[in-house]
Coordinates of C-alpha atoms in Angstrom, one line a residue:
X1 CA 1.3 0.1 -7.4
X2 CA -1.4 -2.0 -9.1
X3 CA -4.2 -1.4 -12.2
X4 CA -7.2 -3.0 -10.4
X5 CA -9.0 -4.5 -12.9
X6 CA -12.4 -3.5 -13.9
X7 CA -13.8 -7.2 -12.9
X8 CA -13.8 -8.9 -16.2
X9 CA -12.1 -7.5 -18.7
X10 CA -9.0 -9.2 -19.3
X11 CA -9.1 -11.3 -22.6
X12 CA -8.5 -15.5 -21.7
X13 CA -5.5 -17.3 -22.3
X14 CA -4.8 -20.7 -22.0
X15 CA -3.4 -20.4 -18.3
X16 CA -7.1 -18.6 -17.7
X17 CA -8.5 -22.3 -18.2
X18 CA -6.0 -23.6 -15.4
X19 CA -6.2 -22.9 -11.6
X20 CA -5.7 -19.5 -10.3
X21 CA -2.8 -19.0 -8.3
X22 CA -4.9 -18.7 -4.9
X23 CA -5.2 -18.2 -0.6
X24 CA -8.6 -19.3 -1.0
X25 CA -9.7 -23.2 -0.7
X26 CA -12.3 -24.8 -2.5
X27 CA -13.8 -28.1 -2.9
X28 CA -11.7 -31.4 -3.6
X29 CA -14.0 -32.3 -6.4
X30 CA -13.4 -29.4 -8.1
X31 CA -9.5 -30.9 -8.8
X32 CA -10.6 -34.5 -8.8
X33 CA -14.1 -35.2 -10.4
X34 CA -13.2 -32.9 -13.6
X35 CA -10.4 -34.8 -14.3
X36 CA -11.2 -37.9 -16.7
X37 CA -10.6 -41.5 -14.8
X38 CA -8.2 -43.8 -16.8
X39 CA -11.6 -45.4 -18.5
X40 CA -12.9 -42.1 -19.7
X41 CA -9.8 -40.9 -21.5
X42 CA -11.3 -41.7 -24.9
X43 CA -14.8 -40.2 -24.1
X44 CA -12.8 -37.0 -22.7
X45 CA -10.9 -36.5 -25.7
X46 CA -14.1 -37.0 -27.8
X47 CA -15.1 -33.8 -26.0
X48 CA -12.1 -32.1 -26.5
X49 CA -12.2 -30.4 -23.1
X50 CA -8.3 -31.0 -23.1
X51 CA -7.8 -29.9 -26.8
X52 CA -5.9 -26.3 -25.2
X53 CA -3.5 -28.2 -24.2
X54 CA -0.7 -28.5 -27.3
X55 CA 2.9 -28.5 -27.5
X56 CA 3.1 -25.2 -29.0
X57 CA 0.8 -23.2 -26.7
X58 CA 2.1 -22.8 -23.0
X59 CA 0.1 -23.9 -20.0
X60 CA 1.4 -24.6 -16.9
X61 CA -1.2 -27.5 -16.2
X62 CA 1.3 -29.6 -18.4
X63 CA 3.5 -29.8 -15.6
X64 CA 1.3 -30.0 -12.6
X65 CA 1.8 -32.2 -9.2
X66 CA -0.2 -33.3 -6.6
X67 CA 1.9 -32.7 -3.3
X68 CA 0.2 -34.7 -0.2
X69 CA 0.6 -35.4 3.2
X70 CA 0.8 -31.7 3.8
X71 CA 0.9 -30.6 7.4
X72 CA -2.5 -29.4 9.1
X73 CA -3.1 -25.9 9.0
X74 CA -0.9 -24.4 6.6
X75 CA -1.7 -21.6 4.4
X76 CA -0.4 -20.5 0.8
X77 CA 2.2 -18.3 1.9
X78 CA 3.5 -21.5 4.2
X79 CA 3.7 -23.6 1.1
X80 CA 5.2 -20.8 -1.4
X81 CA 8.2 -20.1 1.5
X82 CA 8.9 -23.8 1.8
X83 CA 9.0 -24.2 -2.0
X84 CA 11.5 -21.3 -2.3
X85 CA 13.5 -22.3 0.7
X86 CA 14.5 -25.3 -1.5
X87 CA 14.9 -23.5 -4.5
X88 CA 12.1 -24.4 -6.7
X89 CA 9.9 -21.6 -8.3
X90 CA 6.3 -22.9 -8.8
X91 CA 4.0 -21.1 -11.2
X92 CA 0.7 -21.5 -9.4
X93 CA 0.2 -22.9 -6.3
X94 CA -3.7 -24.0 -5.2
X95 CA -4.4 -25.0 -1.4
X96 CA -7.7 -26.9 -0.7
X97 CA -9.5 -26.0 2.6
X98 CA -9.0 -27.8 5.6
X99 CA -7.5 -30.9 3.0
X100 CA -3.8 -32.1 3.2
X101 CA -2.7 -31.7 -0.4
X102 CA -2.3 -28.8 -2.8
X103 CA -1.9 -28.8 -6.5
X104 CA 1.1 -27.1 -7.9
X105 CA 2.2 -26.0 -11.6
X106 CA 5.6 -25.1 -12.9
X107 CA 6.5 -23.2 -16.0
X108 CA 8.6 -26.1 -17.8
X109 CA 9.1 -29.9 -17.5
X110 CA 12.6 -29.3 -16.1
X111 CA 11.5 -27.8 -12.6
X112 CA 8.3 -29.9 -13.0
X113 CA 11.0 -33.2 -12.7
X114 CA 13.3 -31.0 -9.8
X115 CA 10.1 -30.2 -7.6
X116 CA 9.4 -34.4 -7.6
X117 CA 12.6 -35.4 -7.1
X118 CA 13.2 -33.1 -3.9
X119 CA 9.9 -32.9 -2.6
X120 CA 9.0 -36.6 -2.4
X121 CA 9.7 -37.9 0.7
X122 CA 10.9 -34.9 2.5
X123 CA 9.7 -34.3 6.2
X124 CA 8.1 -31.0 6.9
X125 CA 6.4 -30.4 10.2
X126 CA 6.7 -34.0 11.2
X127 CA 5.0 -34.9 8.0
X128 CA 6.6 -37.1 5.3
X129 CA 5.3 -35.4 1.7
X130 CA 5.0 -37.5 -1.3
X131 CA 4.3 -35.7 -4.9
X132 CA 2.7 -37.5 -8.0
X133 CA 1.8 -36.0 -11.4
X134 CA -1.5 -34.2 -11.3
X135 CA -3.7 -34.0 -14.6
X136 CA -4.5 -30.9 -16.2
X137 CA -8.5 -29.3 -15.7
X138 CA -10.6 -29.0 -18.6
X139 CA -11.5 -26.2 -20.2
X140 CA -14.5 -24.5 -18.6
X141 CA -17.0 -23.7 -21.5
X142 CA -16.4 -27.3 -23.1
X143 CA -17.1 -28.9 -19.6
X144 CA -20.0 -26.4 -19.2
X145 CA -21.2 -27.3 -22.7
X146 CA -20.8 -31.1 -22.1
X147 CA -23.0 -31.1 -18.7
X148 CA -25.5 -28.9 -20.4
X149 CA -25.9 -31.4 -23.5
X150 CA -26.2 -34.3 -20.9
X151 CA -29.0 -32.4 -18.7
X152 CA -30.6 -31.5 -21.8
X153 CA -31.1 -35.5 -22.9
X154 CA -34.8 -36.3 -21.9
X155 CA -35.3 -33.2 -19.6
X156 CA -37.1 -30.0 -20.0
X157 CA -35.5 -27.5 -22.6
X158 CA -32.8 -25.2 -20.7
X159 CA -34.5 -22.3 -21.9
X160 CA -38.1 -23.0 -19.7
X161 CA -38.0 -21.5 -16.4
X162 CA -39.5 -23.5 -13.3
X163 CA -42.6 -22.2 -12.2
X164 CA -42.2 -19.5 -9.7
X165 CA -38.7 -19.0 -10.7
X166 CA -37.5 -14.8 -11.2
X167 CA -36.9 -13.3 -14.1
X168 CA -33.1 -12.5 -14.8
X169 CA -32.2 -9.1 -14.1
X170 CA -31.1 -6.6 -16.9
X171 CA -28.0 -7.3 -18.2
X172 CA -26.9 -3.6 -17.2
X173 CA -27.4 -4.6 -13.4
X174 CA -25.6 -8.0 -13.7
X175 CA -23.2 -6.2 -15.5
X176 CA -22.9 -3.7 -12.5
X177 CA -22.9 -6.3 -9.9
X178 CA -19.7 -7.8 -11.7
X179 CA -17.9 -4.8 -12.2
X180 CA -18.8 -2.3 -9.4
X181 CA -20.2 -4.4 -6.8
X182 CA -20.9 -2.0 -4.2
X183 CA -23.0 0.6 -7.2
X184 CA -26.2 0.5 -5.0
X185 CA -24.4 0.9 -1.5
X186 CA -24.3 4.7 -0.5
X187 CA -20.8 6.1 -0.7
X188 CA -20.3 6.6 3.1
X189 CA -21.5 2.9 3.9
X190 CA -18.4 2.2 1.2
X191 CA -16.3 4.1 3.1
X192 CA -17.3 2.8 6.4
X193 CA -16.7 -0.8 5.2
X194 CA -13.3 -0.5 3.5
X195 CA -12.1 1.2 6.7
X196 CA -13.2 -1.5 8.6
X197 CA -11.4 -3.6 6.1
X198 CA -8.4 -1.8 6.8
X199 CA -8.8 -1.9 10.4
X200 CA -9.2 -5.7 10.5
X201 CA -5.8 -5.6 8.2
X202 CA -3.8 -3.6 11.3
X203 CA -5.3 -5.7 14.0
X204 CA -4.0 -9.4 12.6
X205 CA -0.9 -7.5 12.1
X206 CA -0.8 -6.5 15.7
X207 CA -1.3 -9.9 16.6
X208 CA 1.7 -11.2 13.9
X209 CA 3.8 -8.7 15.7
X210 CA 3.3 -9.9 19.4
X211 CA 4.3 -14.0 18.0
X212 CA 7.4 -12.8 15.5
X213 CA 8.7 -10.3 18.0
X214 CA 8.7 -10.7 21.9
X215 CA 10.6 -7.5 22.2
X216 CA 8.1 -5.3 21.2
X217 CA 5.0 -6.6 23.8
X218 CA 5.4 -3.8 25.9
X219 CA 4.7 -1.3 23.3
X220 CA 2.7 -3.4 21.4
X221 CA 0.6 -3.6 24.6
X222 CA 0.2 -0.2 24.8
X223 CA -0.5 0.4 21.2
X224 CA -3.2 -2.3 21.1
X225 CA -4.9 -0.6 24.5
X226 CA -4.9 3.2 22.9
X227 CA -5.8 2.0 19.3
X228 CA -9.0 -0.7 19.2
X229 CA -6.3 -3.5 19.5
X230 CA -4.7 -1.9 16.5
X231 CA -1.1 -1.5 16.1
X232 CA -0.7 2.1 15.4
X233 CA -3.5 4.9 15.2
X234 CA -5.8 4.4 12.2
X235 CA -6.5 8.1 10.4
X236 CA -9.8 8.8 8.5
X237 CA -10.0 7.2 5.2
X238 CA -9.9 9.9 2.3
X239 CA -12.6 9.6 0.1
X240 CA -12.2 10.0 -4.1
X241 CA -12.9 13.3 -5.5
X242 CA -15.1 11.8 -8.2
X243 CA -17.1 8.5 -7.0
X244 CA -18.3 7.8 -11.0
X245 CA -16.4 8.2 -14.0
X246 CA -13.2 8.4 -12.4
X247 CA -11.3 5.2 -14.2
X248 CA -8.7 6.9 -16.6
X249 CA -8.1 3.2 -17.8
X250 CA -10.3 0.4 -18.9
X251 CA -9.5 -3.2 -20.7
X252 CA -12.3 -4.0 -22.8
X253 CA -13.0 -7.4 -24.0
X254 CA -14.2 -8.3 -28.0
X255 CA -16.7 -11.0 -28.0
X256 CA -19.9 -12.2 -28.6
X257 CA -22.4 -9.6 -26.6
X258 CA -24.6 -11.2 -23.7
X259 CA -27.6 -10.0 -25.8
X260 CA -26.7 -11.9 -28.6
X261 CA -24.9 -9.3 -31.0
X262 CA -21.8 -10.1 -32.7
X263 CA -18.6 -8.1 -32.5
X264 CA -19.6 -6.1 -29.0
X265 CA -17.0 -4.7 -27.0
X266 CA -17.5 -4.5 -23.1
X267 CA -16.8 -6.3 -20.0
X268 CA -17.6 -10.2 -19.3
X269 CA -20.5 -11.1 -17.1
X270 CA -18.3 -13.7 -15.5
X271 CA -15.1 -15.7 -15.7
X272 CA -13.9 -17.9 -18.3
X273 CA -13.3 -20.8 -15.5
X274 CA -17.1 -20.3 -14.8
X275 CA -18.1 -21.1 -18.5
X276 CA -18.8 -17.3 -19.8
X277 CA -17.2 -15.7 -22.6
X278 CA -20.6 -13.1 -23.1
X279 CA -19.9 -9.2 -22.6
X280 CA -21.9 -6.1 -22.1
X281 CA -21.0 -2.8 -23.0
X282 CA -20.0 0.0 -21.0
X283 CA -22.7 2.3 -21.6
X284 CA -24.4 2.3 -18.7
X285 CA -21.7 1.2 -16.0
X286 CA -20.5 3.9 -13.8
X287 CA -17.1 3.8 -13.6
X288 CA -16.3 4.2 -16.7
X289 CA -15.4 8.3 -18.4
X290 CA -18.1 9.5 -20.7
X291 CA -14.4 9.9 -23.0
X292 CA -14.3 6.3 -22.8
X293 CA -17.8 5.2 -23.7
X294 CA -17.3 7.3 -26.8
X295 CA -14.1 5.7 -27.8
X296 CA -15.8 2.3 -27.3
X297 CA -18.9 3.0 -29.4
X298 CA -16.7 4.2 -32.0
X299 CA -14.3 1.3 -31.9
X300 CA -17.6 -1.1 -32.0
X301 CA -19.0 0.5 -35.3
X302 CA -15.5 0.3 -36.8
X303 CA -14.9 -3.5 -36.2
X304 CA -18.6 -4.6 -37.1
X305 CA -17.4 -2.7 -40.6
X306 CA -14.4 -5.2 -40.9
X307 CA -14.7 -8.7 -42.2
X308 CA -13.2 -10.2 -39.3
X309 CA -14.7 -11.8 -36.8
X310 CA -13.9 -11.5 -32.7
X311 CA -11.5 -14.2 -31.2
X312 CA -12.8 -17.1 -29.6
X313 CA -10.8 -18.8 -26.7
X314 CA -12.4 -21.7 -27.2
X315 CA -12.0 -22.4 -30.5
X316 CA -8.8 -20.1 -30.8
X317 CA -10.1 -18.5 -34.0
X318 CA -10.9 -15.4 -34.8
X319 CA -9.3 -12.3 -34.9
X320 CA -10.6 -9.3 -32.6
X321 CA -9.5 -9.8 -28.9
X322 CA -9.2 -6.6 -26.6
X323 CA -9.6 -2.9 -26.5
X324 CA -7.6 -0.6 -23.8
X325 CA -8.6 2.8 -23.6
X326 CA -6.6 5.6 -21.6
X327 CA -7.7 8.8 -21.2
X328 CA -6.4 12.3 -19.4
X329 CA -8.0 15.3 -17.9
X330 CA -6.1 16.8 -20.8
X331 CA -8.7 15.4 -23.1
X332 CA -6.3 13.3 -24.8
X333 CA -7.3 9.4 -25.3
X334 CA -5.1 6.9 -26.5
X335 CA -6.7 3.2 -27.9
X336 CA -5.1 0.2 -28.2
X337 CA -6.7 -3.0 -29.9
X338 CA -5.2 -6.6 -29.7
X339 CA -5.7 -8.6 -33.1
X340 CA -4.6 -12.1 -33.4
X341 CA -3.2 -12.2 -37.0
X342 CA -4.2 -16.2 -37.3
X343 CA -2.9 -16.7 -40.9
X344 CA -3.5 -13.1 -42.7
X345 CA -0.2 -11.8 -44.3
X346 CA 1.3 -8.5 -44.1
X347 CA -0.8 -7.0 -46.9
X348 CA -3.9 -7.9 -45.4
X349 CA -3.0 -6.8 -41.9
X350 CA -1.3 -3.4 -43.6
X351 CA -4.9 -2.7 -45.4
X352 CA -6.5 -3.4 -42.0
X353 CA -4.6 -0.7 -40.2
X354 CA -5.2 1.6 -43.2
X355 CA -8.8 1.6 -42.7
X356 CA -8.3 2.0 -39.1
X357 CA -6.5 4.9 -39.4
X358 CA -8.7 6.2 -42.0
X359 CA -11.7 5.7 -39.9
X360 CA -10.4 7.4 -36.8
X361 CA -8.9 10.6 -38.7
X362 CA -11.2 11.0 -41.6
X363 CA -14.2 9.0 -41.0
X364 CA -16.8 8.2 -38.4
X365 CA -14.7 8.0 -35.7
X366 CA -13.1 11.4 -36.3
X367 CA -15.1 12.7 -33.3
X368 CA -13.9 9.9 -30.7
X369 CA -11.8 11.9 -29.1
X370 CA -8.6 9.2 -29.6
X371 CA -5.6 11.2 -30.0
X372 CA -3.0 8.1 -30.2
X373 CA -4.0 5.0 -31.5
X374 CA -2.0 1.6 -31.3
X375 CA -2.4 -1.9 -33.1
X376 CA -1.1 -4.9 -31.1
X377 CA -0.7 -8.2 -32.9
X378 CA -1.2 -11.0 -30.1
X379 CA -1.2 -14.2 -31.4
X380 CA -1.4 -17.7 -29.0
X381 CA 1.1 -17.2 -26.0
X382 CA 4.0 -19.6 -26.1
X383 CA 5.8 -18.3 -22.9
X384 CA 4.7 -18.1 -19.4
X385 CA 6.2 -14.7 -19.2
X386 CA 6.1 -12.9 -22.1
X387 CA 7.9 -9.7 -22.5
X388 CA 5.4 -6.5 -22.8
X389 CA 3.9 -7.0 -26.6
X390 CA 5.4 -4.3 -28.9
X391 CA 2.5 -1.5 -29.9
X392 CA 2.5 -0.3 -33.4
X393 CA 1.5 3.4 -33.9
X394 CA -1.1 3.6 -36.4
X395 CA -2.4 7.2 -36.1
X396 CA -2.0 10.3 -33.9
X397 CA 1.1 10.8 -31.1
X398 CA 3.0 8.1 -29.3
X399 CA 1.8 9.1 -25.8
X400 CA -0.9 11.0 -23.8
X401 CA 0.0 13.7 -21.3
X402 CA -1.5 14.0 -17.8
X403 CA -1.6 16.6 -15.4
X404 CA -1.0 15.8 -11.3
X405 CA -0.5 18.1 -8.8
X406 CA 0.3 20.7 -11.0
X407 CA 2.9 18.3 -12.8
X408 CA 3.4 17.0 -16.0
X409 CA 3.3 13.0 -16.9
X410 CA 3.8 11.5 -20.2
X411 CA 2.1 8.0 -20.5
X412 CA 3.2 5.8 -23.3
X413 CA 0.8 2.4 -23.6
X414 CA 2.4 -0.2 -21.3
X415 CA 3.7 2.4 -18.5
X416 CA 1.6 2.3 -15.4
X417 CA -0.2 5.4 -14.1
X418 CA -2.9 5.2 -11.2
X419 CA -6.3 4.5 -12.6
X420 CA -7.9 7.6 -10.3
X421 CA -5.8 10.7 -10.9
X422 CA -8.1 12.9 -8.5
X423 CA -7.5 10.6 -5.6
X424 CA -3.9 9.5 -6.6
X425 CA -3.2 13.6 -6.3
X426 CA -4.6 12.8 -2.2
X427 CA -2.7 9.6 -2.0
X428 CA 0.9 11.2 -3.3
X429 CA 0.1 14.6 -1.0
X430 CA -0.4 12.6 1.8
X431 CA 3.1 10.5 1.1
X432 CA 4.5 13.7 1.3
X433 CA 3.3 14.7 4.6
X434 CA 4.5 11.6 6.1
X435 CA 7.8 11.3 4.5
X436 CA 9.1 13.9 6.8
X437 CA 11.7 15.0 3.9
X438 CA 14.2 17.8 3.8
X439 CA 17.1 19.4 1.6
X440 CA 19.6 16.4 2.7
X441 CA 16.9 13.6 2.4
X442 CA 17.8 10.8 -0.6
X443 CA 14.3 9.4 -1.5
X444 CA 13.8 5.9 -3.1
X445 CA 11.3 5.4 -4.8
X446 CA 10.5 1.4 -5.4
X447 CA 8.5 0.6 -8.1
X448 CA 7.9 3.6 -9.7
X449 CA 5.8 3.5 -12.7
X450 CA 6.2 6.7 -14.8
X451 CA 8.1 8.1 -11.5
X452 CA 5.0 10.2 -10.7
X453 CA 5.5 9.8 -6.5
X454 CA 9.5 10.7 -6.4
X455 CA 8.6 13.3 -9.3
X456 CA 6.0 14.9 -7.0
X457 CA 8.1 15.3 -4.1
X458 CA 11.6 15.6 -6.0
X459 CA 12.0 19.5 -5.1
X460 CA 11.6 18.9 -1.4
X461 CA 14.8 16.4 -1.3
X462 CA 18.4 16.2 -2.5
X463 CA 18.1 13.3 -4.7
X464 CA 15.2 11.0 -6.0
X465 CA 16.3 7.3 -7.2
X466 CA 13.4 5.4 -8.7
X467 CA 13.5 1.7 -9.7
X468 CA 10.8 0.5 -12.2
X469 CA 10.7 -3.3 -14.4
X470 CA 9.3 -1.7 -17.2
X471 CA 11.7 -0.3 -19.6
X472 CA 8.4 1.9 -21.4
X473 CA 7.7 3.2 -17.9
X474 CA 11.6 4.3 -17.2
X475 CA 11.6 6.1 -20.8
X476 CA 8.5 8.1 -19.6
X477 CA 9.7 8.7 -16.4
X478 CA 13.3 10.2 -17.2
X479 CA 11.0 12.4 -20.1
X480 CA 8.8 13.5 -17.1
X481 CA 11.5 14.7 -15.1
X482 CA 12.9 17.0 -17.9
X483 CA 9.1 18.0 -18.8
X484 CA 9.0 19.2 -15.3
X485 CA 12.7 21.1 -15.0
X486 CA 14.1 18.5 -12.7
X487 CA 17.8 17.7 -12.5
X488 CA 18.0 15.6 -9.0
X489 CA 16.1 12.5 -10.1
X490 CA 17.7 9.6 -11.4
X491 CA 15.7 6.1 -12.8
X492 CA 16.7 2.4 -13.0
X493 CA 15.6 -1.0 -14.9
X494 CA 14.8 -3.8 -13.5
X495 CA 13.3 -5.9 -10.8
X496 CA 13.3 -4.8 -7.4
X497 CA 15.2 -7.6 -5.8
X498 CA 17.8 -7.2 -8.4
X499 CA 18.6 -3.6 -8.5
X500 CA 17.3 -2.5 -5.0
X501 CA 19.9 -4.0 -3.0
X502 CA 23.2 -2.8 -4.5
X503 CA 21.4 1.0 -5.0
X504 CA 20.6 1.0 -1.2
X505 CA 24.1 -0.1 -0.2
X506 CA 25.6 2.6 -2.5
X507 CA 23.3 5.4 -0.9
X508 CA 25.3 7.3 1.6
X509 CA 23.2 9.8 3.9
X510 CA 22.3 10.6 6.8
X511 CA 18.6 11.0 5.7
X512 CA 17.1 8.2 3.5
X513 CA 13.3 7.4 3.3
X514 CA 12.0 4.6 1.2
X515 CA 8.5 4.8 -0.8
X516 CA 7.2 1.5 -2.1
X517 CA 4.1 1.2 -4.3
X518 CA 4.7 -2.7 -5.5
X519 CA 2.2 -4.6 -7.3
X520 CA -0.8 -6.4 -5.5
X521 CA 1.2 -9.2 -4.6
X522 CA 3.5 -7.3 -2.6
X523 CA 7.5 -6.9 -2.6
X524 CA 10.0 -10.0 -3.2
X525 CA 11.6 -11.6 0.1
X526 CA 14.9 -10.2 -1.2
X527 CA 13.5 -6.6 -1.2
X528 CA 12.3 -6.8 2.0
X529 CA 15.6 -8.7 3.6
X530 CA 17.9 -5.6 2.0
X531 CA 15.7 -3.1 3.5
X532 CA 15.8 -4.6 7.0
X533 CA 19.7 -4.9 6.6
X534 CA 20.5 -1.2 5.2
X535 CA 20.1 0.4 8.9
X536 CA 20.6 3.7 7.6
X537 CA 17.0 3.5 6.0
X538 CA 14.9 4.7 8.8
X539 CA 11.8 5.3 7.3
X540 CA 9.4 3.7 5.0
X541 CA 6.2 4.3 3.7
X542 CA 4.4 1.0 2.1
X543 CA 1.6 1.9 -0.5
X544 CA -0.7 -1.5 -0.6
X545 CA -3.4 -2.2 -3.0
X546 CA -3.9 -5.2 -1.5
X547 CA -2.9 -5.3 2.3
X548 CA -4.2 -8.6 3.0
X549 CA -1.6 -9.9 0.3
X550 CA 1.4 -7.8 1.6
X551 CA 0.8 -8.6 5.2
X552 CA 3.8 -11.1 4.8
X553 CA 5.8 -7.9 3.7
X554 CA 4.4 -6.2 6.7
X555 CA 5.2 -9.3 9.2
X556 CA 9.0 -9.3 7.7
X557 CA 9.9 -5.8 8.1
X558 CA 8.6 -6.2 12.1
X559 CA 9.7 -9.5 12.9
X560 CA 12.6 -9.8 15.6
X561 CA 16.1 -10.3 14.3
X562 CA 17.3 -13.6 13.3
X563 CA 20.3 -15.6 10.8
X564 CA 18.0 -14.9 7.5
X565 CA 16.3 -11.5 8.8
X566 CA 19.2 -9.2 9.7
X567 CA 19.0 -5.7 10.9
X568 CA 16.9 -3.8 13.5
X569 CA 12.9 -4.2 13.0
X570 CA 10.7 -1.7 11.5
X571 CA 7.5 -1.1 13.9
X572 CA 4.3 0.8 12.0
X573 CA 3.5 4.3 13.5
X574 CA 0.4 5.7 11.5
X575 CA -2.1 4.1 8.6
X576 CA -4.2 5.6 6.2
X577 CA -6.8 4.4 3.6
X578 CA -7.4 6.3 0.6
X579 CA -10.5 5.4 -1.9
X580 CA -9.3 5.1 -5.3
X581 CA -11.9 2.5 -6.8
X582 CA -15.5 3.9 -5.8
X583 CA -18.0 1.3 -6.3
X584 CA -15.7 -1.6 -5.6
X585 CA -14.3 -3.1 -2.5
X586 CA -10.3 -2.5 -3.5
X587 CA -9.3 0.1 -1.5
X588 CA -5.5 1.7 -1.4
X589 CA -3.5 1.8 2.0
X590 CA -0.6 3.7 3.4
X591 CA 1.5 2.1 6.3
X592 CA 4.5 4.6 7.8
X593 CA 7.2 2.2 9.2
X594 CA 10.0 3.6 11.3
X595 CA 13.3 1.9 12.4
X596 CA 13.1 0.4 15.9
X597 CA 16.2 2.2 17.8
X598 CA 16.7 -0.1 20.4
X599 CA 19.5 2.4 22.0
X600 CA 16.8 5.1 22.6
X601 CA 14.5 2.6 24.1
X602 CA 17.3 1.4 26.4

């Protein structure tokens, strides 16, 4: 389950100014040269490239360590597992290609100090590790400005181009290259590339199964011979019914436009860490719906009538931050605006919300199509894991409604719903075909969002049990079950790793099937281990929006039993890609896994 980003939409926080959690490498220089040497501290302070580090604002950069002398050839997951095994919970990890050190940040001083004491001097694969404090990374925009100022001294003005240098592409093309990088690739070729990517995942999984479960080698050898070195057959990719204007949810930034226009709503041309905050409006993008574009256009008119400026992640000043727009095929639209109150009092905020209500119910924005208007106060982050920010309803209905596979679904501001409704219908139909359900089946819907998968299959089974982290989504799921006249569905709120094992153990049925649709990072290890232990669970359908990131889950489901991983393994039976994100390289993958029955094999 994932709401794959538009490419440059999310508003930066202090964490955006630090290194992203990444499996990719980078240059050593990227981390060291930008940190001031001891003699340069005063100069760095003057340039304020570290001013985002304040005591009252959270950034894990202030709890950063460097682990040195790592074993060669270890990967992101290896280091993450190693730290987790010793009871450490890193916030971010950054490995450097072909280097034997890594940077790790933690959520607080206590966890950082615990890691330093525990890991320093520890032996791992013959290497004795050392740990030391690491300095935070400089603010990318301020660093870029300092660099440009330095280059400008005595050199030609940056605006003057060298002879023969090509003119920049139009802003609309630059934006398309960022948010829809395959916009100029024929759709058939897009599908071929995505299918090829999934094929590569299945070929890699075949190798991993061969390394981690020798008992499967005879079966695996036959599979690879039949399916082009893949561990299972790959069915033809399902194309999206709509290749343009398919997104039902988009997140837009409010910033200065790349064309110089103030108070512009759109997508960012680059990442904050690349030193860019400029945005371009979505008018000429191919993946945003006409309804969402109309809402953006009217909201931009509104914020330009106010006295409040857009928020600057560089100076922390200003107010308007982000606009999220959700639309449905039932012609409803929800607009959620994020606003930094700074030092405004309640009367001023009340007046602003009143003027917003008037603009969209009686004024120029009346024709925007907004049926649900929310206002969110979003100040500086003071926690690494803030709860979902409360949304204040300014005008209209509390939720919007969508129809999918002939069923009705309520969607609240924070609830997850697949961003491409038409393609989601193909996805859920395929899940239903593969699940082999009957009236005796119990279906477990893990990371269920608003309950779409479970509810769409409820009439075929004895019972559906859904698990979801978001309380708001769980409430929507319960309403959705009632809307569709279902009484064999129940939903539980909590982390899958906390809730799922107990529910799974309590299910008594000869026919249990689980469908998991986790976030991009995949399922928590506890969930995978619980699935392996529950041997009455014979069939599992894994819905992944990032198959490479889910590879560890796939391997653990298939690896040989051990003291850590108990229970008979699964093996992949069939796979398929569904294109939920045309014009981008993102693709959804379905993988059906079935429990290995050693008795029948004998």
